[in-house]
XYZ file of C-alpha atoms in Angstrom:
677
model
C 114.403 98.709 114.749
C 117.973 97.727 115.235
C 116.968 95.152 117.791
C 114.487 93.715 115.520
C 117.055 93.277 112.693
C 119.340 91.611 115.212
C 116.603 89.185 116.424
C 115.667 88.317 112.868
C 119.250 87.655 111.761
C 119.717 85.392 114.798
C 116.715 83.430 113.692
C 117.983 83.332 110.132
C 121.357 81.933 111.266
C 119.727 79.260 113.423
C 117.256 78.267 110.712
C 117.654 74.880 109.004
C 119.030 75.518 106.407
C 120.624 78.857 107.485
C 119.089 81.690 105.580
C 121.250 84.207 103.676
C 118.236 86.485 103.241
C 114.669 86.918 104.428
C 111.854 88.490 102.391
C 109.250 90.388 104.262
C 106.471 91.514 101.915
C 103.579 93.858 102.629
C 100.930 91.359 101.777
C 98.934 89.003 104.132
C 97.761 85.282 103.398
C 95.409 86.737 100.749
C 97.870 88.996 98.906
C 95.827 92.039 100.017
C 96.993 95.588 99.295
C 95.564 96.816 102.627
C 96.093 94.507 105.613
C 94.934 94.331 109.271
C 97.283 95.751 111.972
C 98.508 92.218 112.897
C 99.613 91.607 109.362
C 101.702 94.786 108.873
C 104.939 92.726 109.201
C 106.938 94.929 106.662
C 105.886 98.032 108.516
C 107.027 96.518 111.843
C 110.467 95.593 110.657
C 111.200 98.701 108.557
C 109.150 101.575 110.076
C 107.814 102.421 106.597
C 104.002 102.811 106.760
C 103.087 102.929 103.070
C 100.738 100.306 101.664
C 103.136 98.983 99.049
C 106.606 97.800 99.598
C 108.911 94.832 100.206
C 111.686 94.479 102.839
C 114.755 92.283 102.248
C 116.945 91.456 105.175
C 120.464 89.898 104.654
C 123.113 89.255 107.299
C 124.575 92.665 106.775
C 121.994 94.705 104.754
C 118.390 95.873 105.040
C 116.714 97.076 101.854
C 113.235 98.314 101.074
C 111.683 98.462 97.632
C 108.662 100.732 97.010
C 107.037 102.452 94.075
C 106.979 106.179 93.002
C 103.950 106.992 95.128
C 106.164 106.406 98.247
C 109.727 107.500 97.371
C 109.600 110.672 99.422
C 107.699 109.052 102.396
C 109.999 106.159 102.547
C 113.069 108.336 102.430
C 111.741 110.239 105.503
C 110.655 107.150 107.457
C 113.503 104.695 106.929
C 116.315 104.773 109.468
C 119.921 104.717 108.503
C 119.821 100.945 109.010
C 117.884 100.709 105.750
C 118.552 101.486 102.053
C 115.696 102.626 99.910
C 115.354 100.799 96.519
C 113.246 102.828 94.051
C 111.054 100.529 91.839
C 111.646 101.481 88.211
C 114.965 103.102 88.929
C 116.892 100.605 91.011
C 117.317 96.772 90.155
C 114.091 94.811 90.918
C 114.302 92.661 94.118
C 114.663 89.384 92.297
C 117.532 90.750 90.091
C 119.194 92.286 93.177
C 119.097 88.984 95.029
C 120.306 86.954 92.109
C 123.239 89.348 91.489
C 124.238 90.114 95.085
C 123.646 87.006 97.118
C 126.114 84.161 96.966
C 125.784 81.024 94.933
C 123.568 78.516 96.649
C 122.025 81.229 98.841
C 118.977 80.296 100.732
C 116.283 82.965 100.648
C 113.561 82.568 103.228
C 109.911 83.307 102.604
C 106.587 82.752 104.427
C 104.858 80.853 101.494
C 101.500 82.180 102.829
C 102.492 85.782 102.129
C 103.916 85.321 98.601
C 101.881 84.728 95.534
C 102.395 81.936 93.025
C 103.481 84.416 90.352
C 106.032 86.035 92.579
C 107.539 82.828 93.867
C 107.851 81.390 90.383
C 109.416 84.498 89.001
C 112.015 84.456 91.865
C 112.784 80.793 91.488
C 113.538 81.437 87.710
C 115.797 84.419 88.559
C 117.662 82.343 91.122
C 118.161 79.266 88.973
C 121.448 80.449 87.174
C 123.240 80.626 90.551
C 121.596 77.583 92.163
C 119.996 79.951 94.715
C 116.856 78.639 96.222
C 113.632 79.820 97.969
C 113.188 78.264 101.490
C 109.594 78.106 102.715
C 109.821 78.746 106.452
C 107.403 76.750 108.613
C 106.579 79.717 110.655
C 106.770 83.453 109.949
C 109.961 84.629 111.520
C 108.798 88.200 111.988
C 105.930 86.946 114.137
C 108.471 85.173 116.344
C 110.198 88.498 117.128
C 107.096 90.673 117.136
C 106.353 90.502 120.912
C 103.401 92.959 121.018
C 101.792 91.832 117.764
C 98.006 92.757 117.797
C 95.808 89.870 118.537
C 93.210 88.606 115.973
C 89.909 90.447 116.134
C 86.491 88.798 116.165
C 84.567 91.095 113.912
C 80.977 90.177 112.824
C 80.253 88.968 109.330
C 77.214 90.712 107.714
C 75.021 89.824 104.771
C 75.234 92.293 102.014
C 71.535 92.872 101.077
C 70.299 92.002 97.545
C 69.035 95.565 97.193
C 72.692 96.747 97.135
C 74.353 93.665 95.683
C 72.042 93.455 92.685
C 72.706 89.757 92.130
C 72.147 86.738 94.279
C 74.861 84.443 95.581
C 73.101 81.563 93.717
C 73.417 83.318 90.370
C 77.007 84.124 90.988
C 77.815 80.530 91.872
C 76.050 79.398 88.748
C 78.101 81.662 86.610
C 81.316 80.565 88.259
C 80.508 76.888 87.836
C 79.930 77.513 84.162
C 83.413 79.072 83.883
C 84.881 76.030 85.696
C 83.269 73.742 83.145
C 84.688 75.901 80.277
C 88.210 75.469 81.722
C 87.716 71.847 82.489
C 88.214 72.459 86.180
C 86.536 70.638 88.972
C 87.342 73.196 91.573
C 88.693 76.779 92.274
C 90.497 78.066 95.286
C 89.498 81.629 96.056
C 91.863 83.573 98.256
C 91.324 87.380 97.460
C 89.225 88.845 100.241
C 87.157 91.069 98.097
C 86.330 88.180 95.741
C 85.096 85.948 98.626
C 82.917 88.842 99.915
C 81.498 89.599 96.467
C 80.765 85.930 95.646
C 78.995 85.188 98.855
C 77.361 88.707 99.300
C 78.863 89.044 102.641
C 80.777 92.005 104.164
C 82.958 92.514 107.263
C 85.441 94.785 109.030
C 88.623 92.592 109.408
C 90.677 95.168 107.432
C 90.378 98.955 108.253
C 88.576 100.870 105.531
C 87.846 97.614 103.534
C 84.476 95.812 104.209
C 86.006 92.299 103.866
C 86.340 89.207 106.019
C 89.436 87.155 106.537
C 88.245 84.066 104.719
C 89.002 81.626 101.894
C 86.560 79.888 99.591
C 86.634 76.692 97.582
C 83.990 76.025 94.929
C 83.304 72.820 93.018
C 80.547 71.957 90.591
C 78.444 70.646 93.500
C 79.717 72.331 96.662
C 80.801 75.755 98.017
C 82.986 76.014 101.121
C 83.572 79.166 103.234
C 86.737 79.081 105.524
C 86.342 81.681 108.320
C 86.621 81.909 112.122
C 83.143 80.732 112.971
C 83.005 83.020 116.035
C 82.340 85.763 113.560
C 78.996 84.311 112.294
C 75.667 85.062 113.908
C 72.857 82.473 113.552
C 71.357 84.728 110.997
C 74.415 84.766 108.870
C 74.943 80.984 109.346
C 71.311 80.465 108.199
C 71.896 82.618 105.078
C 75.003 80.694 104.097
C 73.250 77.401 104.510
C 70.263 78.544 102.559
C 72.708 79.295 99.671
C 74.384 75.918 99.784
C 77.560 77.256 101.370
C 79.233 74.993 103.903
C 81.224 76.814 106.736
C 84.506 75.491 107.853
C 87.202 76.923 110.086
C 89.717 79.326 108.597
C 92.693 77.094 109.270
C 91.196 73.938 107.692
C 91.650 75.334 104.222
C 95.115 73.900 103.855
C 94.016 70.325 104.559
C 90.888 70.814 102.360
C 92.988 72.028 99.385
C 95.056 68.853 99.676
C 91.798 66.864 99.615
C 90.647 68.899 96.600
C 93.832 68.027 94.844
C 93.258 64.291 95.327
C 89.528 64.663 94.381
C 88.346 63.778 97.853
C 86.930 67.013 98.999
C 83.247 66.880 99.769
C 80.582 68.149 102.293
C 80.363 66.696 105.720
C 77.909 67.345 108.528
C 79.725 66.704 111.731
C 81.211 70.198 111.968
C 81.680 69.813 115.764
C 84.489 67.277 115.089
C 86.544 70.001 113.438
C 89.453 71.430 115.490
C 88.854 74.984 116.357
C 91.632 76.780 114.513
C 91.612 80.567 114.630
C 94.026 83.130 113.396
C 96.416 82.362 110.558
C 97.093 79.465 108.351
C 97.491 76.719 110.801
C 97.165 73.414 108.993
C 94.177 71.409 110.095
C 93.705 67.747 109.334
C 90.602 65.497 108.730
C 90.113 61.779 108.266
C 86.587 61.945 106.964
C 87.367 62.592 103.364
C 84.432 62.187 100.948
C 84.436 59.697 98.214
C 86.160 60.785 94.954
C 83.846 62.230 92.381
C 84.554 61.768 88.666
C 83.212 64.552 86.490
C 83.159 64.725 82.617
C 82.693 67.566 80.299
C 79.997 67.521 77.623
C 82.571 66.464 75.100
C 83.578 63.455 77.115
C 86.863 64.921 78.304
C 87.577 64.460 82.032
C 87.282 67.534 84.179
C 90.272 67.233 86.500
C 91.911 70.545 86.941
C 92.025 73.093 89.830
C 91.856 76.759 89.116
C 94.183 78.983 91.134
C 94.868 82.744 90.512
C 98.616 83.036 90.332
C 98.509 86.626 91.380
C 96.283 86.232 94.473
C 96.745 82.602 95.562
C 99.504 82.070 98.037
C 102.379 79.688 97.318
C 101.569 77.681 100.375
C 98.164 76.495 98.985
C 99.582 76.084 95.471
C 102.038 73.557 96.926
C 99.058 71.497 98.133
C 98.026 71.077 94.455
C 99.390 68.949 91.667
C 101.208 71.487 89.599
C 100.407 69.537 86.418
C 96.715 69.743 87.069
C 96.338 73.496 87.890
C 94.776 76.195 85.752
C 97.025 79.216 86.499
C 94.726 82.070 85.284
C 93.352 85.197 86.800
C 90.322 84.375 88.872
C 87.095 84.734 86.819
C 85.642 86.620 89.763
C 88.049 89.606 89.260
C 86.348 90.600 85.976
C 82.904 89.566 87.004
C 83.168 91.817 90.099
C 84.579 94.658 88.043
C 81.655 94.603 85.616
C 79.049 96.312 87.734
C 75.452 95.238 87.383
C 72.670 97.926 87.072
C 71.904 97.988 90.800
C 75.571 98.461 91.621
C 75.913 101.197 89.031
C 72.835 103.058 90.384
C 74.209 102.662 93.900
C 77.635 104.025 92.971
C 75.939 107.140 91.305
C 73.858 107.851 94.295
C 76.730 107.297 96.655
C 78.856 109.724 94.758
C 76.196 112.383 94.828
C 75.848 112.206 98.664
C 79.639 112.115 98.894
C 79.936 115.215 96.640
C 77.470 117.096 98.864
C 79.763 116.212 101.891
C 82.893 117.493 99.949
C 81.000 120.770 99.153
C 79.853 121.234 102.793
C 83.505 120.598 103.900
C 84.875 123.239 101.512
C 82.241 125.804 102.625
C 83.140 125.214 106.259
C 86.967 125.308 105.524
C 86.711 128.414 103.365
C 84.974 130.173 106.304
C 87.485 128.845 108.904
C 90.526 129.971 106.867
C 89.139 133.419 106.493
C 88.066 133.874 110.038
C 91.007 132.205 111.765
C 93.918 132.833 109.390
C 93.055 135.976 107.572
C 92.930 134.113 104.278
C 91.486 135.785 101.195
C 89.522 132.706 100.762
C 88.380 130.189 98.142
C 87.372 132.820 95.604
C 89.665 135.868 96.085
C 93.402 136.137 95.329
C 94.244 138.961 97.762
C 97.199 138.861 100.262
C 96.789 136.865 103.362
C 96.251 139.287 106.172
C 98.369 139.179 109.308
C 97.193 136.050 111.146
C 94.560 136.673 113.677
C 95.304 135.793 117.238
C 93.835 132.274 117.668
C 92.888 130.205 120.692
C 94.504 126.775 120.519
C 91.030 125.357 120.062
C 90.701 127.201 116.716
C 93.848 125.772 115.314
C 93.327 123.894 112.033
C 95.602 121.028 111.301
C 95.696 118.413 108.619
C 94.087 115.957 110.940
C 91.445 118.111 112.623
C 90.112 119.272 109.229
C 90.112 115.693 107.898
C 88.136 114.697 110.964
C 85.586 117.408 110.040
C 85.320 116.109 106.507
C 84.633 112.613 107.887
C 81.840 114.080 110.056
C 80.110 115.574 106.984
C 80.333 112.129 105.304
C 79.073 110.299 108.383
C 75.903 112.359 108.337
C 74.998 110.791 104.949
C 72.683 107.944 104.314
C 74.186 104.461 104.151
C 77.580 105.621 105.527
C 79.670 102.927 107.044
C 83.308 104.116 107.213
C 85.988 105.897 105.249
C 87.374 103.963 102.282
C 90.932 104.694 103.094
C 92.848 107.039 105.486
C 92.294 110.577 104.274
C 95.221 112.174 102.507
C 95.018 115.780 104.007
C 98.125 117.581 103.093
C 99.395 121.147 103.248
C 102.254 122.656 101.076
C 105.275 120.313 101.091
C 103.328 117.471 102.613
C 101.134 117.430 99.481
C 104.169 116.447 97.407
C 104.151 113.120 99.405
C 101.780 111.301 97.097
C 100.257 108.961 99.777
C 100.807 111.229 102.721
C 99.181 110.060 105.995
C 98.961 112.944 108.615
C 99.404 111.889 112.250
C 98.003 113.926 115.118
C 101.246 114.645 116.855
C 103.376 115.570 113.798
C 100.873 116.894 111.204
C 101.058 120.409 109.785
C 98.895 123.301 110.543
C 96.957 124.755 107.558
C 98.558 127.611 105.869
C 96.653 130.169 103.787
C 99.683 130.728 101.587
C 100.069 127.062 100.649
C 98.334 124.639 98.420
C 96.013 122.207 100.231
C 95.389 118.695 98.736
C 92.783 116.323 100.134
C 92.272 112.839 98.725
C 89.450 111.044 100.486
C 86.486 108.698 100.106
C 83.955 106.579 102.020
C 82.287 103.296 102.261
C 78.431 103.450 101.795
C 76.256 100.352 101.640
C 75.427 101.249 98.029
C 78.976 102.191 96.794
C 82.570 103.281 97.422
C 83.928 106.630 96.719
C 87.223 108.280 96.057
C 87.806 111.967 95.212
C 90.683 114.331 95.143
C 90.634 118.151 94.994
C 93.430 120.645 95.398
C 92.740 124.183 96.542
C 94.412 127.400 97.702
C 92.925 129.865 100.167
C 95.500 132.633 99.517
C 97.218 133.796 96.314
C 98.582 130.980 94.228
C 101.750 131.648 92.213
C 101.699 131.690 88.469
C 103.793 128.390 88.464
C 101.195 126.782 90.769
C 98.415 127.801 88.411
C 100.195 126.567 85.333
C 100.807 123.194 87.003
C 97.272 122.927 88.264
C 95.954 123.721 84.848
C 98.140 121.066 83.173
C 96.806 118.599 85.620
C 93.255 119.683 84.869
C 93.763 119.519 81.097
C 95.004 115.884 81.469
C 92.019 115.083 83.742
C 89.641 116.552 81.136
C 91.329 114.811 78.208
C 91.014 111.346 79.838
C 87.511 111.877 81.023
C 86.422 112.987 77.436
C 88.154 110.141 75.658
C 86.306 108.018 73.126
C 88.047 104.715 72.140
C 87.216 101.366 70.490
C 86.401 98.316 72.335
C 89.563 96.387 73.189
C 91.452 99.480 74.307
C 93.432 99.028 77.571
C 94.370 101.375 80.330
C 97.989 101.532 79.203
C 96.929 103.135 76.006
C 94.603 105.554 77.760
C 97.173 106.582 80.361
C 99.040 108.799 77.873
C 96.057 111.013 77.299
C 96.288 112.329 80.911
C 100.031 112.991 80.754
C 100.364 114.768 77.381
C 99.407 118.264 78.760
C 102.047 117.765 81.479
C 104.725 116.392 79.071
C 104.293 119.525 76.977
C 105.884 121.480 79.837
C 108.341 118.744 80.832
C 106.220 117.577 83.871
C 105.012 114.165 84.866
C 103.982 112.005 87.928
C 105.080 108.673 89.279
C 101.830 106.891 89.893
C 99.193 105.392 87.654
C 96.279 107.475 86.449
C 93.346 105.315 87.376
C 92.204 102.244 89.336
C 88.978 100.322 89.484
C 86.829 100.892 92.479
C 84.547 98.450 94.364
C 80.804 98.436 95.084
C 81.017 98.774 98.922
C 84.256 96.843 98.608
C 87.889 97.795 98.223
C 88.606 101.339 97.075
C 91.407 99.886 94.787
C 89.971 97.168 92.505
C 91.173 95.287 89.511
C 91.678 93.738 87.139
C 91.673 96.886 84.994
C 93.644 100.042 85.525
C 94.876 103.091 83.703
C 98.597 103.211 84.038
C 101.973 103.271 82.438
C 102.740 99.973 84.110
C 102.755 96.915 81.711
C 99.973 95.090 83.643
C 97.557 97.787 82.574
C 97.738 96.117 79.063
C 96.228 92.908 80.453
C 92.524 93.831 80.624
C 90.768 96.223 78.240
C 88.211 98.677 79.361
C 84.566 97.355 79.209
C 81.202 99.025 79.583
C 79.933 99.068 83.257
C 83.477 99.156 84.761
C 84.190 102.004 87.244
C 87.636 103.647 87.121
C 89.236 106.782 88.517
C 90.752 109.529 86.587
C 93.541 111.154 88.695
C 96.593 112.771 87.143
C 98.809 114.896 89.290
C 102.030 116.829 89.679
C 104.397 117.075 92.707
C 107.337 119.175 93.601
C 109.291 117.773 96.520
C 109.520 120.060 99.377
C 107.016 122.591 97.860
C 103.532 121.456 96.841
C 101.510 118.686 95.184
C 98.508 118.759 92.897
C 96.049 116.020 92.106
C 92.476 115.932 90.684
C 90.372 112.857 90.847
C 86.903 111.756 89.727
C 85.399 108.358 89.401
C 84.199 107.432 85.902
C 81.911 104.773 84.604
C 82.726 103.230 81.171
C 79.761 103.396 78.900
C 78.996 102.725 75.300
C 79.680 105.770 73.133
C 77.321 107.122 70.450
C 79.717 107.710 67.542
C 78.952 108.849 63.922
C 80.800 105.866 62.511
C 81.758 102.520 63.806
C 85.051 101.508 62.112
C 85.600 97.734 61.993
C 82.176 97.156 63.831
C 84.132 97.243 67.002
C 81.858 99.578 68.961
C 83.222 102.451 70.893
C 83.295 103.439 74.556
C 83.463 106.608 76.605
C 83.364 107.759 80.181
C 80.576 109.101 82.488
C 81.683 111.299 85.432
C 79.824 110.290 88.649
C 81.929 112.473 90.973
C 80.472 115.848 91.732
C 82.486 118.669 93.362
C 83.900 121.965 91.899
C 87.369 122.632 90.607
C 88.736 125.795 92.025
C 88.763 128.247 89.083
C 91.100 130.604 91.088
C 93.819 127.981 90.518
C 93.141 127.788 86.687
C 95.139 129.790 84.204
C 92.173 130.143 81.758
C 94.378 131.336 78.956
C 95.840 127.771 78.792
C 92.502 126.140 78.302
C 90.975 125.522 74.904
C 87.292 126.555 74.232
C 86.350 122.888 74.362
C 87.887 122.513 77.774
C 86.226 125.610 79.016
C 82.898 124.388 77.721
C 83.420 121.076 79.464
C 84.329 122.847 82.704
C 81.207 125.004 82.645
C 78.928 122.208 81.734
C 80.396 119.949 84.538
C 79.964 122.805 87.009
C 76.337 123.401 85.841
C 75.690 119.688 86.535
C 77.252 120.019 90.058
C 74.789 122.699 90.949
C 71.799 120.861 89.709
C 72.789 117.432 91.188
C 73.879 118.578 94.616
C 71.197 121.198 95.225
C 68.818 118.832 97.019
C 71.452 117.935 99.582
C 72.585 121.535 100.488
C 71.147 124.326 102.569
C 70.737 127.829 101.331
C 74.228 129.138 102.384
C 75.970 126.033 101.021
C 74.066 126.442 97.777
C 74.994 130.039 97.504
C 78.651 129.184 97.899
C 78.477 126.433 95.347
C 76.754 128.685 92.865
C 79.623 131.074 93.253
C 82.271 128.325 92.895
C 80.642 127.036 89.800
C 80.046 130.330 87.926
C 80.751 129.975 84.176
C 84.063 131.091 83.015
C 85.477 132.192 79.640
C 88.897 133.048 78.448
C 88.545 136.640 77.343
C 90.776 139.680 76.957
C 93.441 139.890 79.682
C 92.932 142.756 82.080
C 96.308 143.544 83.620
C 97.299 139.908 83.584
C 94.038 138.672 85.044
C 91.206 136.803 83.407
C 87.596 137.684 84.227
C 84.929 135.287 85.483
C 81.770 135.896 83.517
C 78.252 135.447 84.671
C 75.957 133.205 82.670
C 74.432 136.113 80.732
C 78.016 137.251 79.580
C 78.370 133.810 77.919
C 75.396 134.447 75.739
C 76.652 137.697 74.458
C 80.129 137.954 73.095
């Protein structure tokens, strides 16, 4: 790591102009949250492996900013060469640079890895001291990264209409209508999931995300797909042609956006004359520009703007446009993609049922293993853990080996393609690391006396899943039970919410935190994120969070969003519960202001461990919800489980009731007990 910093500082000094600082963000050329191995530049320079963060290297300092999900992980992974900057607690990176770098400082960025919004915000912050952003012609990290992974040639696949629900032609028609409304004659699409969704294609260029490294440009008359053409089979090429999509090489996008800006971008047939440009954003050039096309709106006004999403479009492409003729608005595809069509919703529900069955099968297996190999009292009992049985090394259960077993249960299900993110399989203190990623050589062994948290999901052709459950196979402490119950109460409160149309995720976030706040507890992450339809597990534009951007987009019917409050004690344990919800129209007694009201439908099915619940802290309404949810789990998952698995699930979902305490313990009542007080 030291040698890397020395090499980068040498390049900074020899750069023209010399750089006082170099920004190394997490994002790739498409501003992706999850990136391919060859795009993990920030991880390479810093050693920090989390998905979110930004590194800043000056001539005598190295700093890394990350959010609350990663404070503990970053503190463990960063060497003493680096200083951790906690977002929300320490000065923001632009503020720090403006205050700590000298007047006239030159701050280097790769303009392909920085969004329009970010670059403009930094330029504004730097103006008071005449500091300036310097766009480097090459990525300096790539120059010192000698063993950088090569680009992979992964096949592009057509996402069948039976899963997509809407044709590419229909989606293009809707997009062109939006362009007309904004008086735009073209849009530059850079977000990988938006390109995949629009063209109904999928790939495997980024682990866990079925996307393709590609750009798209759409005009009122043409659609262009910029991709390494070695990834296209004749079948896929034929599909694209049938849908009026012209394929061009990935690196040509820069030259074509320049042509788009001058209104000279048009289709051309002689594709063999293109330079074969693969990999990154090498700038191609063409001489065969089409004739300029003049378009007018119905009201006679000229349509002469280009749409670029300031949050996902890179600064490099923005600089190819005339800044006075750019619509800087969120891509219309972001919301269109988030509003699931009936086929996508049906697929999501079915995928989550199969996924829930896999999770139950995993819990049945893990419960048995913990009892047989570790003397644990098990999922249902609270007895003391027996003296550990003598185990053969092959019977040792680690965070990685058990997560591999969970993957095998998922892989046996229909339409399974891959995991949707690396499984967070975490024991005891590791569960307090919010986005913990166990590694085979360093992961912990399971411990019957510690909490075990697993956050996991899968990619199925008909939907993407994400679920978290927290369990204990020994005797949880009263404090652990109280914390688990507070998280569960927040989880139930959000999932049961009814709210008027126009309500955003920032307003809803509080509902999940109030039960924790009552005890002086909280968590440092958002409460919910959108989820794709066989696409990214984290999807916008909506979210449920304390962060200001959660105010930007209100919840709307047919959106999917997670409900995942948590609580974490550093060095001790972590608790999180997560279901995926679908926003639906609510049937309310009244309709104040004729707004219409919304509510949530749970589509995740797996039991909550009643052993971890302090039932005396639940209200009758919460207990009724828990029993109803568990009853649905039994009914919905039954067709996917064998007799032994179903017997376990019936026991795990037995109805409960807060009744008279018996020596400090609350009883679990059978269904008949609930009918007779």
